[in-house]
Amino acid sequence: MVTPTARRGPENSLQRKDREFIWEVAGDHLHGRRPLATTRIPTAKRRRPLFSHGHGLPPNGIVPHPGIKPNTHEGKPNYNGAPTPPPSPSQSVFVKTQKTRAYSKRFQVKFKRRRQGKTDYRARLRLTNQDKNKYNTPKYRFVVRFTNKDVTAQIVYATIAGDIVMAAAYSHELPRYGLEVGLTNYAAAYCTGLLLARRVLKFRDLDQEYEGNVEASGEDFSVEPSDERRPFRALLDVGLIRTTTGNRVFGALKGALDGGLDIPHSDKRFAGFKKDEKQLDAEVHRKYIYGGHVADYMKTLAEEEPEKYQSHFSEYIKKGIEAGGMEALYKKVHAAIRADPTLAKSTKEPPKTHKRYNLKKLTYEQRKASLVERLNALNSSAGADVDEDDDE
Amino acid sequence: MPAGHGLRSRTRDLFARPFRKKGYIPLTTYLRTYKVGEHVDVKVNGAVHKGMPHKFYHGRTGRVWNVTKRAIGVEINKQVGNRIIRKRIHVRVEHVQPSRCAEEFRLRKVKNDQLKAEAKARGEVISTKRQPAGPKPGFMVEGTTIETVTPIPYDVVNDLKGGY
């Protein structure tokens, strides 16, 4: 068997039976036909001693090539039409899909936070852009984000150095006010928004001035500017959430509004807005604010599917929360929030810092200093008594 | 058809965005504040079509004379014929950068104030004026050997051998 020696032209230097072997191995999808001229067999593979055993099989059989990735072109600008073979089945080892060097050189990455899929820059631009004739006046955003188990509400303003969070409220603080379960539902979002609003107003000494809507009625409530100081104004920042009617984001918004913040809004997206009548049904909205929708579900489940009720609402049952007691519970939470919205300092110790296993990256000054040291050491060891240090 | 001298004529490369910098512009441009009297550079951002200055002003530096909601009024000198006119244009903030032309002056001002304050505390009188670089100081040339160079007598034969 001839060991292939040629570097170029995969089939030129090989005998016919060897060539046919390569086709067999390389192209199961080709069904015995010759591969097209465009199928390149990578040089590295060709130079391995494929035929040294005399059986015509590579030493370890046909293994799928690690790292074959199908070439996706979505969302990549400046793609210059590099040749990309179709994604190969796992058997076909030698045909590798790849992005050419030219493609990578011309590729323009999106902003980091866009790559991570976290920031909508179009929205962010419009939220942070302040009128130039207002100079350094900050433009506050009321940021609401949901994770799987938590609700985050923050008041943020943008600076060149980075965004600064003025105040934040999380739904994992709500146990302090008496709400222990259901921390990501509409009612909890309302509580979080309310907590944030009261916190910010207290921070700015506006909490006596702007009580907001103490009795949550579900109606559309906007703060009235009082005589002395204007209300605290912020703009709702939903992030990447799809703004549908009844989204929890608007629950948080309602909480902040009732708390006394001035946030421009419309009632179109509150839970309970009827598209046909183009009116907000305040009763329905009130129900959602007090967890009425959860209570209803609890009731129906308890009647019809008791096992599911046990599993789904296990935490509620453990804490002894009943469908009927929802409203009273939330009323208590709201009152507790209004009574003391200040942030409680966490009594947890700071997490212990782990030992560093890799080298710490030196700063420019440190690198320069170490270079000077090394050069001085070299000079002195060489015996040269030139008195200058080469710190170029 | 004739060439045409429209507003943006001959700006194909001038207004083009740099390589791999297309698309959304970083938000720092919008977060900067400008006060009346500051110096700014006008540099057109081809991605934003509103509030673009004329191509003449690309690369010019001027002073801010007005600040509006989304734009800055900049006063730039333009030579028209035999005189220089102070032109006042309004430019959106995307096409403007803070200029560093006055930065050195501002830093020097601060440093001079500091030096003067220190000198006053010590009771001295100092001059903080910048001096132009004077002639270099004299120095002795050291470690040299003297090599006397004299002309050698002209040798026709050797010269012609080199080829002519």
Coordinates of C-alpha atoms in Angstrom, one line a residue:
Chain A
M1 CA 0.0 0.0 0.0
V2 CA 1.3 3.4 -0.9
T3 CA 1.6 5.9 1.8
P4 CA 0.4 9.2 0.4
T5 CA 3.2 11.6 0.1
A6 CA 1.8 14.5 -1.9
R7 CA 0.8 17.6 0.0
R8 CA -1.5 19.0 -2.6
G9 CA -4.0 17.4 -4.9
P10 CA -5.5 14.7 -2.6
E11 CA -5.9 12.2 -5.3
N12 CA -3.0 12.8 -7.6
S13 CA -0.3 10.7 -5.9
L14 CA -2.5 7.9 -4.8
Q15 CA -3.3 4.6 -6.5
R16 CA -6.8 4.1 -7.6
K17 CA -7.6 1.6 -4.8
D18 CA -6.4 4.0 -2.2
R19 CA -8.4 6.8 -3.7
E20 CA -11.5 4.7 -3.6
F21 CA -10.9 3.9 0.0
I22 CA -10.8 7.6 0.8
W23 CA -14.0 8.1 -1.0
E24 CA -15.6 5.3 1.0
V25 CA -14.4 6.6 4.3
A26 CA -15.1 10.2 3.6
G27 CA -18.4 10.1 1.9
D28 CA -20.9 7.6 3.2
H29 CA -23.5 10.0 2.1
L30 CA -22.0 9.8 -1.4
H31 CA -23.0 6.1 -1.8
G32 CA -19.9 5.0 -3.7
R33 CA -19.9 8.0 -6.1
R34 CA -16.8 10.1 -6.4
P35 CA -16.9 13.2 -4.2
L36 CA -17.0 16.6 -6.0
A37 CA -13.8 18.4 -6.6
T38 CA -14.8 20.9 -3.8
T39 CA -14.6 18.3 -1.1
R40 CA -11.2 19.1 0.4
I41 CA -9.5 16.4 2.3
P42 CA -7.5 18.2 5.0
T43 CA -3.7 17.7 4.7
A44 CA -3.2 16.6 8.3
K45 CA -5.5 13.6 7.8
R46 CA -3.9 12.6 4.6
R47 CA -0.5 12.4 6.0
R48 CA -1.4 9.9 8.7
P49 CA -0.3 6.4 7.9
L50 CA -3.7 5.2 6.9
F51 CA -2.5 2.2 5.1
S52 CA 0.3 0.9 7.2
H53 CA -1.7 -2.1 8.5
G54 CA -2.3 -3.6 5.2
H55 CA -6.1 -3.8 5.9
G56 CA -6.9 -0.5 4.5
L57 CA -8.5 0.8 7.7
P58 CA -7.3 3.6 9.9
P59 CA -5.9 2.4 13.2
N60 CA -8.8 3.3 15.4
G61 CA -11.7 2.9 13.0
I62 CA -13.8 5.7 11.8
V63 CA -14.3 8.2 14.6
P64 CA -16.5 11.3 14.4
H65 CA -14.3 14.4 14.1
P66 CA -14.6 16.4 17.3
G67 CA -15.7 19.9 16.9
I68 CA -17.7 19.7 13.7
K69 CA -20.1 22.5 14.0
P70 CA -22.8 23.4 11.5
N71 CA -22.1 26.8 10.1
T72 CA -24.9 29.1 11.1
H73 CA -25.1 32.5 9.4
E74 CA -27.9 34.1 11.3
G75 CA -27.2 37.6 12.5
K76 CA -23.7 37.8 11.2
P77 CA -23.1 40.9 9.1
N78 CA -20.2 41.2 6.7
Y79 CA -20.4 37.5 5.8
N80 CA -18.4 37.2 2.6
G81 CA -19.6 34.0 1.1
A82 CA -16.8 31.7 2.1
P83 CA -17.3 28.1 0.9
T84 CA -19.2 26.1 3.4
P85 CA -19.9 22.4 2.8
P86 CA -23.2 21.2 4.2
P87 CA -23.1 19.9 7.8
S88 CA -21.6 16.4 7.5
P89 CA -23.0 13.4 9.3
S90 CA -21.0 12.0 12.1
Q91 CA -19.5 9.2 9.9
S92 CA -17.9 11.6 7.4
V93 CA -14.7 12.5 9.2
F94 CA -12.7 14.2 6.7
V95 CA -15.0 17.0 5.5
K96 CA -14.9 19.7 8.0
T97 CA -17.2 22.7 8.1
Q98 CA -15.3 25.8 8.9
K99 CA -15.4 29.5 9.0
T100 CA -12.6 30.8 6.8
R101 CA -10.0 33.2 8.1
A102 CA -11.4 35.8 5.9
Y103 CA -14.8 35.5 7.4
S104 CA -13.4 35.9 10.9
K105 CA -11.3 38.8 9.9
R106 CA -14.2 40.7 8.6
F107 CA -16.7 39.7 11.3
Q108 CA -18.0 42.6 13.4
V109 CA -19.1 41.5 16.8
K110 CA -22.2 43.0 18.3
F111 CA -22.0 44.8 21.6
K112 CA -21.1 42.5 24.5
R113 CA -24.5 42.7 26.2
R114 CA -26.2 42.2 22.9
R115 CA -24.2 39.1 22.3
Q116 CA -25.3 37.9 25.8
G117 CA -28.8 38.8 24.8
K118 CA -29.3 41.0 27.9
T119 CA -29.6 44.5 26.7
D120 CA -31.9 46.0 24.0
Y121 CA -29.7 48.9 22.9
R122 CA -32.4 50.6 20.9
A123 CA -34.6 50.9 24.0
R124 CA -31.7 51.8 26.2
L125 CA -30.7 54.6 24.0
R126 CA -34.1 56.1 24.1
L127 CA -34.3 55.6 27.9
T128 CA -31.0 57.1 28.8
N129 CA -30.7 60.0 26.3
Q130 CA -31.1 63.2 28.3
D131 CA -31.7 66.6 26.8
K132 CA -28.4 68.4 26.4
N133 CA -29.8 71.5 27.8
K134 CA -30.5 69.6 31.0
Y135 CA -26.8 68.9 31.4
N136 CA -26.1 66.6 34.2
T137 CA -29.6 65.9 35.4
P138 CA -30.0 62.2 35.7
K139 CA -32.7 60.4 33.9
Y140 CA -33.9 57.7 36.3
R141 CA -35.1 54.3 35.0
F142 CA -37.4 52.0 36.9
V143 CA -35.9 48.7 36.0
V144 CA -37.9 45.6 36.5
R145 CA -36.5 42.2 35.8
F146 CA -37.7 38.7 36.6
T147 CA -35.7 35.6 37.3
N148 CA -37.1 32.2 37.9
K149 CA -37.4 32.7 41.6
D150 CA -37.1 36.4 42.2
V151 CA -38.2 39.9 41.1
T152 CA -35.8 42.7 40.9
A153 CA -36.9 46.4 40.9
Q154 CA -34.3 49.1 40.7
I155 CA -33.9 52.8 40.2
V156 CA -30.9 53.3 37.9
Y157 CA -29.4 56.2 36.1
A158 CA -26.7 56.1 33.5
T159 CA -23.2 57.6 33.6
I160 CA -20.2 57.2 31.3
A161 CA -18.5 55.1 33.9
G162 CA -21.5 52.8 34.2
D163 CA -25.0 52.7 35.4
I164 CA -25.5 53.6 39.1
V165 CA -28.3 51.9 41.1
M166 CA -29.9 54.4 43.4
A167 CA -32.1 51.9 45.2
A168 CA -33.2 48.4 44.7
A169 CA -35.8 46.0 46.0
Y170 CA -36.0 42.3 45.6
S171 CA -38.9 40.0 46.2
H172 CA -36.6 37.8 48.3
E173 CA -36.9 40.6 50.9
L174 CA -40.6 40.1 51.1
P175 CA -40.4 37.4 53.8
R176 CA -39.3 40.2 56.1
Y177 CA -42.7 41.8 55.6
G178 CA -44.7 38.6 56.0
L179 CA -44.9 37.2 52.5
E180 CA -43.1 33.9 52.2
V181 CA -44.5 32.1 49.2
G182 CA -45.4 33.0 45.7
L183 CA -42.5 35.4 45.3
T184 CA -42.7 35.8 41.6
N185 CA -46.4 36.3 41.0
Y186 CA -48.3 39.4 40.0
A187 CA -49.0 40.3 43.6
A188 CA -45.4 39.8 44.7
A189 CA -44.3 42.0 41.8
Y190 CA -46.7 44.7 43.1
C191 CA -45.2 44.4 46.5
T192 CA -41.7 44.7 45.2
G193 CA -42.6 47.8 43.2
L194 CA -44.3 49.3 46.2
L195 CA -41.3 48.5 48.4
L196 CA -38.9 50.1 45.9
A197 CA -41.1 53.2 45.6
R198 CA -41.3 53.7 49.4
R199 CA -37.6 53.1 49.7
V200 CA -36.6 55.7 47.1
L201 CA -39.0 58.3 48.5
K202 CA -37.7 57.8 52.0
F203 CA -34.2 58.1 50.6
R204 CA -35.1 61.4 49.0
D205 CA -37.2 62.6 51.9
L206 CA -40.3 62.6 49.8
D207 CA -42.2 59.9 51.6
Q208 CA -44.3 62.3 53.7
E209 CA -45.0 64.4 50.7
Y210 CA -46.1 61.6 48.4
E211 CA -48.1 58.9 50.1
G212 CA -49.4 57.5 46.9
N213 CA -52.4 55.2 46.8
V214 CA -52.6 53.6 50.2
E215 CA -55.6 51.4 49.5
A216 CA -54.9 49.5 46.3
S217 CA -58.0 49.6 44.3
G218 CA -56.7 48.6 40.9
E219 CA -57.8 51.8 39.3
D220 CA -55.4 53.9 37.4
F221 CA -53.6 56.1 39.8
S222 CA -51.1 58.8 39.0
V223 CA -49.3 61.0 41.5
E224 CA -50.4 64.5 41.8
P225 CA -47.6 67.0 42.1
S226 CA -47.7 68.8 45.4
D227 CA -46.9 72.4 45.9
E228 CA -43.4 72.3 47.3
R229 CA -41.5 69.5 45.7
R230 CA -42.1 67.7 42.4
P231 CA -42.6 64.0 42.5
F232 CA -39.8 61.5 41.8
R233 CA -39.9 60.7 38.1
A234 CA -38.7 57.5 36.5
L235 CA -39.2 55.7 33.3
L236 CA -40.2 52.1 33.1
D237 CA -37.5 49.8 31.7
V238 CA -38.9 46.4 30.9
G239 CA -35.8 45.0 29.3
L240 CA -36.5 42.2 26.9
I241 CA -39.9 41.2 28.2
R242 CA -42.8 40.9 25.8
T243 CA -45.2 43.6 27.0
T244 CA -48.5 41.8 26.9
T245 CA -51.6 42.8 28.9
G246 CA -51.4 41.5 32.4
N247 CA -47.6 40.9 32.5
R248 CA -46.1 40.9 35.9
V249 CA -43.9 43.8 34.9
F250 CA -47.0 46.0 35.0
G251 CA -47.8 44.6 38.4
A252 CA -44.5 46.0 39.6
L253 CA -45.3 49.3 37.8
K254 CA -48.6 49.5 39.6
G255 CA -46.9 48.9 42.9
A256 CA -44.4 51.8 42.2
L257 CA -47.2 54.1 41.1
D258 CA -49.3 53.4 44.2
G259 CA -46.1 53.9 46.2
G260 CA -45.9 57.4 44.9
L261 CA -43.5 57.5 42.0
D262 CA -44.2 59.5 38.9
I263 CA -43.9 57.0 36.0
P264 CA -45.6 57.9 32.7
H265 CA -47.8 55.0 31.8
S266 CA -51.1 54.0 30.4
D267 CA -53.6 51.5 31.8
K268 CA -53.7 49.5 28.6
R269 CA -51.4 46.8 29.8
F270 CA -52.6 46.3 33.3
A271 CA -54.2 43.0 34.1
G272 CA -57.9 43.4 33.6
F273 CA -57.8 45.8 30.7
K274 CA -60.5 44.8 28.2
K275 CA -59.5 45.3 24.7
D276 CA -63.0 45.4 23.4
E277 CA -64.2 48.1 25.7
K278 CA -60.8 49.8 25.8
Q279 CA -61.2 50.2 29.5
L280 CA -59.4 48.9 32.6
D281 CA -61.6 46.7 34.7
A282 CA -60.5 47.9 38.1
E283 CA -62.1 45.0 39.9
V284 CA -60.1 42.5 38.0
H285 CA -56.9 44.4 38.4
R286 CA -57.6 44.6 42.2
K287 CA -58.1 40.9 42.3
Y288 CA -54.7 40.3 40.7
I289 CA -53.0 42.8 43.0
Y290 CA -54.3 40.8 46.0
G291 CA -53.4 37.5 44.5
G292 CA -57.0 36.7 43.7
H293 CA -56.1 34.8 40.6
V294 CA -53.9 32.5 42.6
A295 CA -56.6 32.1 45.2
D296 CA -59.1 31.1 42.5
Y297 CA -56.7 28.5 41.1
M298 CA -56.1 27.1 44.6
K299 CA -59.9 26.7 45.1
T300 CA -60.5 25.0 41.8
L301 CA -57.5 22.7 42.3
A302 CA -58.5 21.8 45.8
E303 CA -61.9 20.7 44.6
E304 CA -61.1 19.0 41.4
E305 CA -57.5 17.6 41.7
P306 CA -56.5 17.4 45.4
E307 CA -53.3 15.6 44.6
K308 CA -52.1 18.3 42.2
Y309 CA -53.2 20.9 44.8
Q310 CA -51.0 19.2 47.4
S311 CA -48.0 19.1 45.1
H312 CA -48.4 22.5 43.4
F313 CA -49.2 24.5 46.5
S314 CA -47.2 22.5 48.9
E315 CA -45.4 25.5 50.3
Y316 CA -48.6 27.4 50.7
I317 CA -50.1 24.5 52.6
K318 CA -47.0 24.2 54.8
K319 CA -47.2 27.9 55.7
G320 CA -50.9 27.6 56.3
I321 CA -52.0 30.0 53.6
E322 CA -55.5 29.4 52.4
A323 CA -57.3 30.7 49.3
G324 CA -59.6 32.9 51.4
G325 CA -56.8 34.5 53.4
M326 CA -54.9 35.8 50.4
E327 CA -56.3 39.3 50.4
A328 CA -55.8 39.8 54.1
L329 CA -52.2 38.6 53.8
Y330 CA -51.3 41.0 51.1
K331 CA -53.0 43.9 52.9
K332 CA -50.8 43.2 55.8
V333 CA -47.7 43.0 53.6
H334 CA -48.5 46.3 52.0
A335 CA -49.0 48.0 55.4
A336 CA -45.7 46.5 56.7
I337 CA -43.9 47.8 53.6
R338 CA -45.2 51.3 54.1
A339 CA -44.3 51.2 57.7
D340 CA -40.6 50.4 57.2
P341 CA -39.2 50.3 53.7
T342 CA -35.6 50.8 54.7
L343 CA -33.1 48.3 53.5
A344 CA -32.0 45.8 56.2
K345 CA -28.3 45.2 56.3
S346 CA -27.6 41.6 55.7
T347 CA -26.0 39.8 58.7
K348 CA -24.4 37.2 56.5
E349 CA -20.6 37.2 56.5
P350 CA -19.0 38.0 53.2
P351 CA -18.3 34.8 51.3
K352 CA -14.8 33.6 52.0
T353 CA -12.4 34.4 49.1
H354 CA -10.8 31.3 47.6
K355 CA -7.1 30.8 47.1
R356 CA -6.0 32.0 43.7
Y357 CA -4.9 29.1 41.5
N358 CA -3.9 31.2 38.5
L359 CA -1.6 34.1 38.2
K360 CA -3.0 37.5 38.8
K361 CA -2.8 39.8 35.8
L362 CA -0.2 42.5 36.4
T363 CA -0.9 46.2 35.7
Y364 CA 1.1 48.2 33.1
E365 CA 3.1 49.8 35.9
Q366 CA 3.9 46.5 37.5
R367 CA 5.0 45.0 34.2
K368 CA 7.2 48.0 33.5
A369 CA 8.7 47.9 36.9
S370 CA 9.5 44.2 36.7
L371 CA 11.2 44.8 33.3
V372 CA 13.4 47.6 34.8
E373 CA 14.3 45.2 37.6
R374 CA 15.2 42.4 35.2
L375 CA 17.3 44.7 33.1
N376 CA 19.1 46.2 36.0
A377 CA 19.8 42.7 37.3
L378 CA 21.2 41.7 33.8
N379 CA 23.4 44.8 33.7
S380 CA 24.8 44.3 37.1
S381 CA 25.4 40.6 36.6
A382 CA 27.1 41.2 33.3
G383 CA 29.5 43.4 35.2
A384 CA 28.7 46.5 33.1
D385 CA 28.8 49.6 35.3
V386 CA 26.8 51.7 32.9
D387 CA 24.7 53.8 35.1
E388 CA 21.6 54.1 33.0
D389 CA 18.5 52.0 33.3
D390 CA 17.0 51.0 29.9
D391 CA 13.4 51.9 30.7
E392 CA 12.2 52.7 27.3
Chain B
M1 CA -24.8 63.6 -17.0
P2 CA -22.9 66.3 -15.1
A3 CA -21.2 65.6 -11.7
G4 CA -23.7 67.3 -9.4
H5 CA -22.6 69.3 -6.3
G6 CA -25.2 68.3 -3.8
L7 CA -24.9 68.7 -0.1
R8 CA -23.3 65.4 0.4
S9 CA -21.4 65.2 -2.8
R10 CA -18.0 63.5 -2.7
T11 CA -18.6 62.2 0.8
R12 CA -18.6 58.5 0.0
D13 CA -15.5 57.8 2.0
L14 CA -15.6 60.8 4.3
F15 CA -19.0 59.9 5.9
A16 CA -18.4 56.1 5.8
R17 CA -18.3 54.3 9.1
P18 CA -14.9 52.8 9.9
F19 CA -14.2 49.2 9.4
R20 CA -16.1 46.9 11.8
K21 CA -17.7 49.9 13.6
K22 CA -21.0 49.9 11.8
G23 CA -24.4 49.7 13.4
Y24 CA -25.3 51.0 16.9
I25 CA -23.1 53.7 18.2
P26 CA -21.9 53.4 21.8
L27 CA -24.0 55.3 24.3
T28 CA -21.2 57.5 25.6
T29 CA -21.8 59.9 22.8
Y30 CA -25.2 60.6 24.2
L31 CA -24.2 60.7 27.8
R32 CA -21.6 63.5 27.3
T33 CA -22.6 67.0 28.4
Y34 CA -21.4 70.1 26.7
K35 CA -21.3 73.6 28.2
V36 CA -21.2 76.9 26.4
G37 CA -17.6 77.9 25.7
E38 CA -16.1 74.4 25.5
H39 CA -14.1 73.4 22.5
V40 CA -15.5 70.5 20.4
D41 CA -14.4 68.7 17.3
V42 CA -16.9 68.1 14.6
K43 CA -16.7 64.6 13.2
V44 CA -19.6 63.3 11.2
N45 CA -21.1 60.0 12.1
G46 CA -22.5 58.7 8.8
A47 CA -25.0 56.4 10.6
V48 CA -27.0 59.3 11.9
H49 CA -28.6 61.3 9.2
K50 CA -30.2 64.0 11.2
G51 CA -28.3 67.1 12.3
M52 CA -25.4 66.4 10.0
P53 CA -23.1 69.3 9.3
H54 CA -21.9 70.1 5.8
K55 CA -18.8 68.2 4.8
F56 CA -16.7 71.3 5.1
Y57 CA -17.0 71.2 8.9
H58 CA -15.8 67.6 9.2
G59 CA -12.6 67.7 11.1
R60 CA -13.0 71.3 12.3
T61 CA -12.8 72.5 15.8
G62 CA -14.9 75.2 17.3
R63 CA -16.5 76.6 20.4
V64 CA -19.9 75.8 21.8
W65 CA -22.2 78.7 21.7
N66 CA -25.6 77.1 22.2
V67 CA -27.0 73.9 23.7
T68 CA -30.4 72.6 22.7
K69 CA -32.3 69.4 23.4
R70 CA -30.4 67.1 21.1
A71 CA -27.9 69.4 19.4
I72 CA -25.0 71.7 20.0
G73 CA -24.4 75.0 18.4
V74 CA -20.8 75.3 17.3
E75 CA -18.9 78.3 16.1
I76 CA -16.4 77.5 13.5
N77 CA -14.0 79.6 11.5
K78 CA -14.3 79.4 7.7
Q79 CA -12.2 81.2 5.2
V80 CA -14.3 82.8 2.5
G81 CA -12.3 84.6 0.0
N82 CA -10.0 87.0 1.7
R83 CA -11.5 86.9 5.2
I84 CA -12.4 84.4 7.9
I85 CA -16.0 84.3 9.0
R86 CA -17.2 82.8 12.3
K87 CA -19.8 80.4 11.2
R88 CA -22.4 79.2 13.6
I89 CA -23.8 75.8 12.9
H90 CA -26.1 73.4 14.8
V91 CA -24.9 69.9 15.0
R92 CA -26.4 66.8 16.7
V93 CA -24.4 65.4 19.5
E94 CA -23.5 62.3 17.5
H95 CA -21.4 64.3 15.2
V96 CA -19.4 66.1 17.9
Q97 CA -16.6 65.0 20.2
P98 CA -15.0 66.9 23.1
S99 CA -11.8 68.5 21.9
R100 CA -8.5 68.0 23.6
C101 CA -7.0 71.2 22.2
A102 CA -7.6 73.1 25.4
E103 CA -6.8 70.2 27.7
E104 CA -3.1 71.1 28.1
F105 CA -4.0 74.6 28.9
R106 CA -6.5 73.6 31.5
L107 CA -4.0 71.3 33.2
R108 CA -1.3 73.9 33.1
K109 CA -3.7 76.4 34.6
V110 CA -4.4 74.2 37.5
K111 CA -0.8 73.4 38.0
N112 CA 0.2 77.0 37.9
D113 CA -2.4 78.0 40.4
Q114 CA -1.0 75.3 42.7
L115 CA 2.6 76.5 42.2
K116 CA 1.7 80.1 42.8
A117 CA -0.2 79.1 46.0
E118 CA 2.9 77.2 47.2
A119 CA 5.2 80.1 46.3
K120 CA 3.0 82.5 48.1
A121 CA 3.1 80.3 51.2
R122 CA 6.8 80.3 51.0
G123 CA 6.9 84.1 50.3
E124 CA 8.7 83.8 47.0
V125 CA 7.8 85.3 43.7
I126 CA 7.9 82.9 40.8
S127 CA 7.1 83.2 37.1
T128 CA 5.0 80.4 35.7
K129 CA 5.5 81.6 32.1
R130 CA 6.5 78.9 29.6
Q131 CA 9.9 79.6 28.1
P132 CA 10.8 78.5 24.6
A133 CA 13.5 75.9 24.3
G134 CA 16.8 77.7 24.3
P135 CA 20.0 76.7 22.7
K136 CA 21.5 73.4 23.9
P137 CA 24.1 73.7 26.6
G138 CA 27.7 73.3 25.7
F139 CA 29.5 70.0 26.4
M140 CA 32.9 68.5 26.1
V141 CA 33.4 65.7 23.6
E142 CA 35.0 62.9 25.5
G143 CA 36.5 59.5 24.7
T144 CA 37.5 60.4 21.2
T145 CA 40.6 59.6 19.2
I146 CA 42.0 62.0 16.8
E147 CA 42.4 60.8 13.3
T148 CA 44.2 63.1 10.9
V149 CA 43.0 62.8 7.3
T150 CA 45.1 64.1 4.5
P151 CA 44.5 63.8 0.8
I152 CA 46.6 61.2 -1.1
P153 CA 48.4 62.1 -4.3
Y154 CA 46.3 61.5 -7.4
D155 CA 47.0 58.2 -9.0
V156 CA 45.6 58.0 -12.6
V157 CA 46.2 54.3 -13.1
N158 CA 44.2 53.2 -10.1
D159 CA 41.4 55.5 -10.9
L160 CA 41.0 54.2 -14.5
K161 CA 41.2 50.6 -13.4
G162 CA 37.8 51.0 -11.6
G163 CA 36.1 51.3 -14.9
Y164 CA 34.8 54.2 -16.9

